[in-house]
CSV table of C-alpha atoms in Angstrom, one decimal:
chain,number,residue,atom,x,y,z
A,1,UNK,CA,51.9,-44.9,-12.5
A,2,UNK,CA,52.4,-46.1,-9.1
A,3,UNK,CA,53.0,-43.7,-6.6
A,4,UNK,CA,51.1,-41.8,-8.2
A,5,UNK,CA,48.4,-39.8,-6.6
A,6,UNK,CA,45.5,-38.1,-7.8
A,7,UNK,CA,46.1,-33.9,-7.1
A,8,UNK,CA,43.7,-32.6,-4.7
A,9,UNK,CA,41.9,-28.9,-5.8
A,10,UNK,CA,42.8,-26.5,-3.1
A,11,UNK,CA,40.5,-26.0,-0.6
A,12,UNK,CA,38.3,-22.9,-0.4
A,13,UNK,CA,38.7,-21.2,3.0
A,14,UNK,CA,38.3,-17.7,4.0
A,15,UNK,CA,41.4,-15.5,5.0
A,16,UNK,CA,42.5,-12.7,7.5
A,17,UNK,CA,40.1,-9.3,7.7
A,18,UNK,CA,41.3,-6.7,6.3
A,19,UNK,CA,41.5,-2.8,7.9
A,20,UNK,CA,37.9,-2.5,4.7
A,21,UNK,CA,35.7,-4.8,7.0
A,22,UNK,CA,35.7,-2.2,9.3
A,23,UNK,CA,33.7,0.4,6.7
A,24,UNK,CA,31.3,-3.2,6.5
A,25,UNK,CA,29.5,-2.0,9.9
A,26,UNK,CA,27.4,1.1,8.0
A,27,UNK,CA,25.0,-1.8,6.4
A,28,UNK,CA,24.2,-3.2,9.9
A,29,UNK,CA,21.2,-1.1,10.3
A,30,UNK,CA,19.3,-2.7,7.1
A,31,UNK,CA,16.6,-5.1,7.6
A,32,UNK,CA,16.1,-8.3,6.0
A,33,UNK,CA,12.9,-6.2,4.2
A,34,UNK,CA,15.1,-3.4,3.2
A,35,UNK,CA,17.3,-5.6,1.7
A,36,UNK,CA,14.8,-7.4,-0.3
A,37,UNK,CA,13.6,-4.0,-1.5
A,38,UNK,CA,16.9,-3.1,-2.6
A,39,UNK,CA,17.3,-6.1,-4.5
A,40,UNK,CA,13.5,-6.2,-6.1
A,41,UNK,CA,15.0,-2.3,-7.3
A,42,UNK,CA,18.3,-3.4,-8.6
A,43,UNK,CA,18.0,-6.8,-10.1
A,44,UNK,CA,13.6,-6.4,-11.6
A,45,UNK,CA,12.4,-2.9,-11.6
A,46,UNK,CA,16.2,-1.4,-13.5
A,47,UNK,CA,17.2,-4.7,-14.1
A,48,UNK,CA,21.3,-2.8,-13.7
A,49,UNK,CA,24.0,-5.2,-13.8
A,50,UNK,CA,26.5,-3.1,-12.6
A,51,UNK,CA,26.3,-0.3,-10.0
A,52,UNK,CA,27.9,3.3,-10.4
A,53,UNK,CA,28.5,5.3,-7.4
A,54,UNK,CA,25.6,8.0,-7.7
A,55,UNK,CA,23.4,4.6,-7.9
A,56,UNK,CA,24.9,3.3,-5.1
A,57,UNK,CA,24.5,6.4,-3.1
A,58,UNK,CA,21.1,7.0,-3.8
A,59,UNK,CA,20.0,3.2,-2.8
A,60,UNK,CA,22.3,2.8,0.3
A,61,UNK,CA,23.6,6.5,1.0
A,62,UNK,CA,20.7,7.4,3.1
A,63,UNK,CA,21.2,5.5,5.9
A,64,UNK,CA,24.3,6.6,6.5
A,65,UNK,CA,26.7,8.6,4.1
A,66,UNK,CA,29.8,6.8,5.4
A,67,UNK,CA,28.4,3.9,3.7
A,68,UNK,CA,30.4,4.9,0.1
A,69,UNK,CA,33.5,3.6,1.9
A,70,UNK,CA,31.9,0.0,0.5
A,71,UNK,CA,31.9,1.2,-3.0
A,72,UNK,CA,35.3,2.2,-2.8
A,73,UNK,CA,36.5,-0.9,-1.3
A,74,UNK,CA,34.0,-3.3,-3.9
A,75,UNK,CA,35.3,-1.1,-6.6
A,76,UNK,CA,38.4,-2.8,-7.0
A,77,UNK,CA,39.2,-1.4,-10.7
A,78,UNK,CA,38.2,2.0,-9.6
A,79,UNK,CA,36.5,2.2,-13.0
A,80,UNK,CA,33.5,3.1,-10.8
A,81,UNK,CA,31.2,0.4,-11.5
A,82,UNK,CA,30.4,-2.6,-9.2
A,83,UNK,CA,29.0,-5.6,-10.3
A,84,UNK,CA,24.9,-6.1,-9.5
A,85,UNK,CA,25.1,-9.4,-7.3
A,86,UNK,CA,28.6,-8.3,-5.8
A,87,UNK,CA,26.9,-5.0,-4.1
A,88,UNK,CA,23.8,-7.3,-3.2
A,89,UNK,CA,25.9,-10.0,-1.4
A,90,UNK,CA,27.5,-7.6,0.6
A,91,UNK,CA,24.8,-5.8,1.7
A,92,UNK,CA,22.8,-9.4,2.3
A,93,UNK,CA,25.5,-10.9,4.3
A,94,UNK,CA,26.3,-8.0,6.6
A,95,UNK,CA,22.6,-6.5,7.1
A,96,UNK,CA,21.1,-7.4,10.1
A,97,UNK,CA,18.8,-10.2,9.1
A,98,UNK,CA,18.7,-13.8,10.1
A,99,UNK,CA,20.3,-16.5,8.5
A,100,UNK,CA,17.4,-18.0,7.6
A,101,UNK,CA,16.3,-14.3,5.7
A,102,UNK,CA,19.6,-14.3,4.5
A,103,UNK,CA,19.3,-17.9,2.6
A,104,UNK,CA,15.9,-16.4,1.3
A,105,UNK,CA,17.4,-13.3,-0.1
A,106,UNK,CA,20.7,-14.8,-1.8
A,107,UNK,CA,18.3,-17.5,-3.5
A,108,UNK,CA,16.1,-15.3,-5.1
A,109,UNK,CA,19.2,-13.1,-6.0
A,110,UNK,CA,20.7,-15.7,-7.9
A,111,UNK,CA,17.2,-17.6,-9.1
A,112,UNK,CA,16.9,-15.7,-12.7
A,113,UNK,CA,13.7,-15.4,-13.9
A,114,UNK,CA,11.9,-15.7,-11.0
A,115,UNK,CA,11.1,-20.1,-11.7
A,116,UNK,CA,11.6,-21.0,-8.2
A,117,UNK,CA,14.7,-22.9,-8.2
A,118,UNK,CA,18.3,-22.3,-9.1
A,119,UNK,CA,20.4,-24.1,-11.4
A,120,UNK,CA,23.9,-25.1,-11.5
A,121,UNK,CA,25.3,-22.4,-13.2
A,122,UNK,CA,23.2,-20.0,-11.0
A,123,UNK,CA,24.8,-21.2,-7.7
A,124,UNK,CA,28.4,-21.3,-9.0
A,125,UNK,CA,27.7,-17.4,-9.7
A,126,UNK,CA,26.8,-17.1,-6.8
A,127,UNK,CA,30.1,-18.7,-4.9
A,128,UNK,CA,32.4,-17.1,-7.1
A,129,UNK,CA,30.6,-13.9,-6.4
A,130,UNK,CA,31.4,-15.0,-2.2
A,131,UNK,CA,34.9,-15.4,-2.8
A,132,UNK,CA,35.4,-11.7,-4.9
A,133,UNK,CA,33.4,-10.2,-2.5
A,134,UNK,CA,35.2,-11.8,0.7
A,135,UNK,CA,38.5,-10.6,-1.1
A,136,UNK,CA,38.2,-7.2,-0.9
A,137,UNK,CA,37.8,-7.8,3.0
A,138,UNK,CA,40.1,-10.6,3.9
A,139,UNK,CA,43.6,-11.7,2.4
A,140,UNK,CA,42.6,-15.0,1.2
A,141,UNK,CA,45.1,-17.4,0.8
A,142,UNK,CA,46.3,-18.9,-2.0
A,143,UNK,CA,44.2,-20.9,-4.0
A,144,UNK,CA,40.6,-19.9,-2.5
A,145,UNK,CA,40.0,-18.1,-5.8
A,146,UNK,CA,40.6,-21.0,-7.5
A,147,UNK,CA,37.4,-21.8,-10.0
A,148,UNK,CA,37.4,-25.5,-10.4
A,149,UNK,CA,36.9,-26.0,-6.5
A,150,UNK,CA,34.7,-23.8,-6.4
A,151,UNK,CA,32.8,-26.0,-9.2
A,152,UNK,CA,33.6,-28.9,-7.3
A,153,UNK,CA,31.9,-27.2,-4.0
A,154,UNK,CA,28.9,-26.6,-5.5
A,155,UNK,CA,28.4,-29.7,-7.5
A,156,UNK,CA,27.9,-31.2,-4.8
A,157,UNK,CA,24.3,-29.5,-3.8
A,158,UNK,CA,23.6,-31.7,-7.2
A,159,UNK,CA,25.2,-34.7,-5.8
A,160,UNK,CA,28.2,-34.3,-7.6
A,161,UNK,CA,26.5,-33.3,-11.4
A,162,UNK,CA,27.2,-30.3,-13.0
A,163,UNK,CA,23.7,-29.6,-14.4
A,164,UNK,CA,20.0,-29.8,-12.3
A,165,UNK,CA,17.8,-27.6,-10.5
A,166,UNK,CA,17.9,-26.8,-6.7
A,167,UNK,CA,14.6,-26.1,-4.8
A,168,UNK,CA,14.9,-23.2,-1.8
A,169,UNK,CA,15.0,-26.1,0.7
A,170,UNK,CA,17.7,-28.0,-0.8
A,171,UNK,CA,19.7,-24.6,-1.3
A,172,UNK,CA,19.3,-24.5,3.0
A,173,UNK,CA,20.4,-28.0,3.4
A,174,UNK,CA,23.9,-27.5,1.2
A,175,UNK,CA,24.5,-24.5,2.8
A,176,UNK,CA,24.3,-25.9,5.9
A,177,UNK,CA,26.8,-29.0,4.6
A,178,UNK,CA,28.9,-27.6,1.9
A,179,UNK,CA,32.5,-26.8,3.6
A,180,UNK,CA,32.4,-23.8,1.1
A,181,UNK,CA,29.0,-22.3,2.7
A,182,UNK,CA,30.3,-23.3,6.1
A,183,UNK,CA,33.2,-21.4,5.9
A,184,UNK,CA,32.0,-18.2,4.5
A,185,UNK,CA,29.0,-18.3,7.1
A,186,UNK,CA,32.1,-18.8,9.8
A,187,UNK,CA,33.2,-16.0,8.4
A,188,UNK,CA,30.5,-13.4,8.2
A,189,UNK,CA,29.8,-14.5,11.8
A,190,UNK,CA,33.5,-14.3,13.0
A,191,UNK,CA,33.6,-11.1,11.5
A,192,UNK,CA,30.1,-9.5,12.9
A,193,UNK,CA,31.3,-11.1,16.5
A,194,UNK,CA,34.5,-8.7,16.7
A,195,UNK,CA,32.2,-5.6,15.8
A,196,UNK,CA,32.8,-2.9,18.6
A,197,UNK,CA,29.3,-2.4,20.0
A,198,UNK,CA,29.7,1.2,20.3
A,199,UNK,CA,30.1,1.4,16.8
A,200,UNK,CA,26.3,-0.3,16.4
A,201,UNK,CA,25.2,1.9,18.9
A,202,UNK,CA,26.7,5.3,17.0
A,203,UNK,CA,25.0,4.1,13.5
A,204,UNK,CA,21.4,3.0,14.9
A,205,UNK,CA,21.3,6.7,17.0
A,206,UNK,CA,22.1,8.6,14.0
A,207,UNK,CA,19.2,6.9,12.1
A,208,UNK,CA,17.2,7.4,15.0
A,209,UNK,CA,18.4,10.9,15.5
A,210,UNK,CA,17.2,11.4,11.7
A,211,UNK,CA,13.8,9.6,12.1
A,212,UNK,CA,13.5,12.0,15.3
A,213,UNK,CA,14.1,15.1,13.6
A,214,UNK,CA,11.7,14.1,11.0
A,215,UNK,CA,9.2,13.2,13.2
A,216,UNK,CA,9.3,17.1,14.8
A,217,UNK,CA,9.6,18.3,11.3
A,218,UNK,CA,6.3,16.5,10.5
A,219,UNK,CA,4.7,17.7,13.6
A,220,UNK,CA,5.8,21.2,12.3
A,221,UNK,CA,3.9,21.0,8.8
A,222,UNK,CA,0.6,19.6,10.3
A,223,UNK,CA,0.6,22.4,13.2
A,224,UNK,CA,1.2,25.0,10.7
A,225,UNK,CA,-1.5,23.2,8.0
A,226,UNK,CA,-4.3,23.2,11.6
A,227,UNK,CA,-3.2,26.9,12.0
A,228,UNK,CA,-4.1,27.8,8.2
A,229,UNK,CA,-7.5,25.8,8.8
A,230,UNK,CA,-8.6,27.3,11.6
A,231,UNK,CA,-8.2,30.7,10.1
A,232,UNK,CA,-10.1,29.9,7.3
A,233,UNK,CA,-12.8,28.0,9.2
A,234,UNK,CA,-14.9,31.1,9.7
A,235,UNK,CA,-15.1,32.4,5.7
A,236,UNK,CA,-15.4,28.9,4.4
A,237,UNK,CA,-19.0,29.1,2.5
A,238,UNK,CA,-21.5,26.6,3.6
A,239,UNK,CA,-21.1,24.5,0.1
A,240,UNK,CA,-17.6,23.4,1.8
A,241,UNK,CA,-19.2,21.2,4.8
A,242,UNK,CA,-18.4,17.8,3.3
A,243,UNK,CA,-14.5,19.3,2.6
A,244,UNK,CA,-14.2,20.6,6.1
A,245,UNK,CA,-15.4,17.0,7.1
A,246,UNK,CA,-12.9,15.5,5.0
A,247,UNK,CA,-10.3,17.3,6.5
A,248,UNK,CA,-10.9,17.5,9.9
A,249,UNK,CA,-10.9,13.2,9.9
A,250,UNK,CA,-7.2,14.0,8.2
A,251,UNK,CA,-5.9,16.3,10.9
A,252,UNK,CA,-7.6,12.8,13.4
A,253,UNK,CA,-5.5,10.5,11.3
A,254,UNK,CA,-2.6,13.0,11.6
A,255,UNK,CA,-3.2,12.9,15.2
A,256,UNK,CA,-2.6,9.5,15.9
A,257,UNK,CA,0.4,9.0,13.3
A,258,UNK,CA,2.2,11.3,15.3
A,259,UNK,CA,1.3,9.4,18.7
A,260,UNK,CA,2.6,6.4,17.3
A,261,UNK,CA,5.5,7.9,16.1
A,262,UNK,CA,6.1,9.1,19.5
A,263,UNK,CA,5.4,5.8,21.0
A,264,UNK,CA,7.8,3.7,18.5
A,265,UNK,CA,10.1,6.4,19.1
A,266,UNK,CA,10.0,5.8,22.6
A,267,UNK,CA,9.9,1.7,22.2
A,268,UNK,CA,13.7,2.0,20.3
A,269,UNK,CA,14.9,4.2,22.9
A,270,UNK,CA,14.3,1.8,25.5
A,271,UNK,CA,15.2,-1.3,23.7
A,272,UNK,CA,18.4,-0.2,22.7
A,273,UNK,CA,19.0,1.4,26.4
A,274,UNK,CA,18.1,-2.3,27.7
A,275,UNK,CA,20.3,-3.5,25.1
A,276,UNK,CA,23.1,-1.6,25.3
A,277,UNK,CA,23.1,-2.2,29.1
A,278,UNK,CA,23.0,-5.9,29.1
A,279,UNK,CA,26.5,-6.0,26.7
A,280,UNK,CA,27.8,-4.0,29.2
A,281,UNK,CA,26.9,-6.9,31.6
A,282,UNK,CA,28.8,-8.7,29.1
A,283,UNK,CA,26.1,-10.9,26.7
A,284,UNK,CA,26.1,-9.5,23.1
A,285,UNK,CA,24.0,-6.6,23.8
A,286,UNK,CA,23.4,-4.7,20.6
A,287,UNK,CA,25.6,-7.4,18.7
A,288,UNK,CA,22.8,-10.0,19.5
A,289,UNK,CA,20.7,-11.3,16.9
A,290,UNK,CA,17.4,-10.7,18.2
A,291,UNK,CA,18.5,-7.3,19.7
A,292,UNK,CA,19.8,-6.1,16.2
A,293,UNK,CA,15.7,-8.1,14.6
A,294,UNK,CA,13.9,-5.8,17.3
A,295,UNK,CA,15.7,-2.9,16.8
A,296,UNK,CA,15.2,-3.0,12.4
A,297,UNK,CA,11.7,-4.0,12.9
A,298,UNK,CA,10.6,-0.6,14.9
A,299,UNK,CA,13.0,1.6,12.2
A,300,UNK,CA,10.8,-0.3,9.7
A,301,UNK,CA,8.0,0.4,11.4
A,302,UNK,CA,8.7,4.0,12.1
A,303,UNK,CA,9.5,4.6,8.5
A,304,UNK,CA,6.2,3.3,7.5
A,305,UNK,CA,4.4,5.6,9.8
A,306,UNK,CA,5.9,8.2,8.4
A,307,UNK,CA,5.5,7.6,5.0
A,308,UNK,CA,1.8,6.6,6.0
A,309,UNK,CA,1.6,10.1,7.9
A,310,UNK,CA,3.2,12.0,5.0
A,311,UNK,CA,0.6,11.0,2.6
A,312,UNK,CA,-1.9,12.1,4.9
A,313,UNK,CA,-0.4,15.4,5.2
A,314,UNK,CA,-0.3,16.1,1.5
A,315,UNK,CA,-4.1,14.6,1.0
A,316,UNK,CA,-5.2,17.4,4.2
A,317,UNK,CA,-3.0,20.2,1.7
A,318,UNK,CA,-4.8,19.0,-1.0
A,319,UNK,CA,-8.5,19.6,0.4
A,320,UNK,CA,-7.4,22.6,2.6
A,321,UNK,CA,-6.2,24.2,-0.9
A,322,UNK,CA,-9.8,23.3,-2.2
A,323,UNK,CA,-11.4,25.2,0.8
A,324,UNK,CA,-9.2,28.4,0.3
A,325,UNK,CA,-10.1,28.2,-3.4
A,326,UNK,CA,-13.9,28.2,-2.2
A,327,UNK,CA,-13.5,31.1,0.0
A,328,UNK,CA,-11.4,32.9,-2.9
A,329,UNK,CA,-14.7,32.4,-5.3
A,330,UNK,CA,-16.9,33.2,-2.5
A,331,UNK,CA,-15.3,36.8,-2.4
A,332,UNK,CA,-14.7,37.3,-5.6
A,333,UNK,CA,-18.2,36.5,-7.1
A,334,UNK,CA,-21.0,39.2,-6.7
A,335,UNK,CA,-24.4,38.0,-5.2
A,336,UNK,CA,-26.4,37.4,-7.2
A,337,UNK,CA,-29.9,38.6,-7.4
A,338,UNK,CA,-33.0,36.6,-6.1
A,339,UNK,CA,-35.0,37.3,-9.4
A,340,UNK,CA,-33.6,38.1,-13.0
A,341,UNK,CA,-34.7,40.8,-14.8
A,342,UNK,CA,-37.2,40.2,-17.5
A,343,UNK,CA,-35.7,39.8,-21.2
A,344,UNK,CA,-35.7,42.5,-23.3
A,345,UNK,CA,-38.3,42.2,-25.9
């Protein structure tokens, strides 16, 4: 009738922090890659829809233990389960990546099936998925949980439909212009801004601390594998030249693994020294972007080395163990005679 208007939906916005973001800082240290591998072992390879809390643990417990306090906070039933997309959202918004990786990893989170696009159903998941996950950090006010505008938010990345399909590129572009997407990016980065450097600082010098000690511990296993060789390199029988070859272009490859190790090592320490010093000049220091880009991409690269070294290390145990099993034979067998005797009649 007249004077009659037509009832606006509440708009979504994002509330207050809560005292939780705070345990939000232990996924700072994963890289946009680490995430994606996360996800690839979560949503393909177990295909889990929900996560318990020994899962959890194992796939995010490593970097730092402290970490759980997520789980607890995401596990708002305390049944001890967390929903699949809910534990991948968190980690993908508060990891360390770009924006741009960030955009890349939520759509293939949400695109079932792998086809390349996501439909509507897909993305409204995935923004009622936001707002839970933004509730158990923020007091949101009344009305952001509210379904229908969510609907309404993401209809428009369909131009208003409820049905379609959304390439990656037109995903960007409404995140970029949906008030919705806005917002919770606002948030994220608010949120990440008012994180106390020090606190960066503590959780990327444990991991290097760890990567350091594993490094030595490394170095450790190869000397004692060369001291083992060189023992045995005087009893080895002559039939063992192409093994000892073998091996000694292992302990080479060992070699240099462990100088790049050192060097990386090195690298990080000096980045985050430069980094570190330059917030204290008063620019984001560790907060920044491309500090926090640097920094994952030589942990990535440090853990690769070591896996790469490691596999080295048990391929040299492998062919050492072949040599001692020579010499073994060698010792046990009797000569044998230059001319048999003749058969007996």
């Amino acid at each position: 009738g007249r004077g009659q208007r037509r009832r606006r939906r509440p708009e979504v916005v994002m509330g207050a922090a809560r005292s939780s973001l705070h345990s939000l800082a232990y996924l700072r240290a994963w890289t946009g890659s680490e995430v994606a591998e996360a996800q690839e072992a979560l949503r393909y390879r177990r295909g889990a829809m929900v996560v318990d809390r020994g899962l959890f643990g194992q796939l995010l417990g490593g970097k730092h233990p402290e970490v759980m306090q997520v789980f607890e906070y995401l596990d708002a039933d305390a049944d001890g389960q967390v929903d699949t997309f809910e534990v991948l959202l968190t980690l993908t918004l508060w990891s360390c990546a770009s924006w741009e990786e960030k955009l890349a990893l939520i759509f293939e989170c949400f695109d079932f099936n792998r086809k390349g696009t996501l439909r509507f159903p897909e993305l409204a998941l995935m923004a009622n998925t936001a707002s839970r996950v933004v509730s158990r950090f923020a007091d949101l006010p009344e009305g952001a949980r509210d379904f229908a505008a969510l609907k309404e938010a993401v209809s428009g990345a369909f131009g208003g439909a409820t049905a379609g399909e959304l390439q990656q590129e037109g995903f960007a572009a409404w995140f970029g212009e949906s008030v919705f997407a806005r917002q919770l990016r606002d948030f994220v980065d608010g949120c990440l801004a008012q994180e106390a450097p020090e606190a960066v600082e503590v959780l990327v010098r444990e991991r290097m601390r760890m990567m350091e000690y594993k490094a030595q511990e490394l170095a450790d296993e190869v000397a004692e594998l060369h001291s083992v060789a060189e023992e045995l390199q005087g009893e080895a029988p002559e039939h063992c030249a192409g093994l000892w070859r073998e091996l000694e272009g292992l302990f080479e490859r060992l070699k240099a693994a462990g100088e790049s190790q050192r060097s990386e090592l090195a690298e990080l320490k000096s980045a985050m020294a430069e980094d570190a010093a330059a917030g204290a000049a008063g620019s984001p220091g560790l907060l920044a972007p491309e500090a926090r880009a640097r920094h994952g991409r030589l942990i990535k690269e440090l853990g690769e080395l070591d896996q790469r070294a490691r596999e080295y290390l048990a391929e040299a145990r492998r062919v050492a163990g072949q040599i001692v099993e020579a010499c073994r034979g060698a010792e046990e067998r009797p000569e044998t005679p230059a001319l048999l005797p003749p058969a007996m009649p």
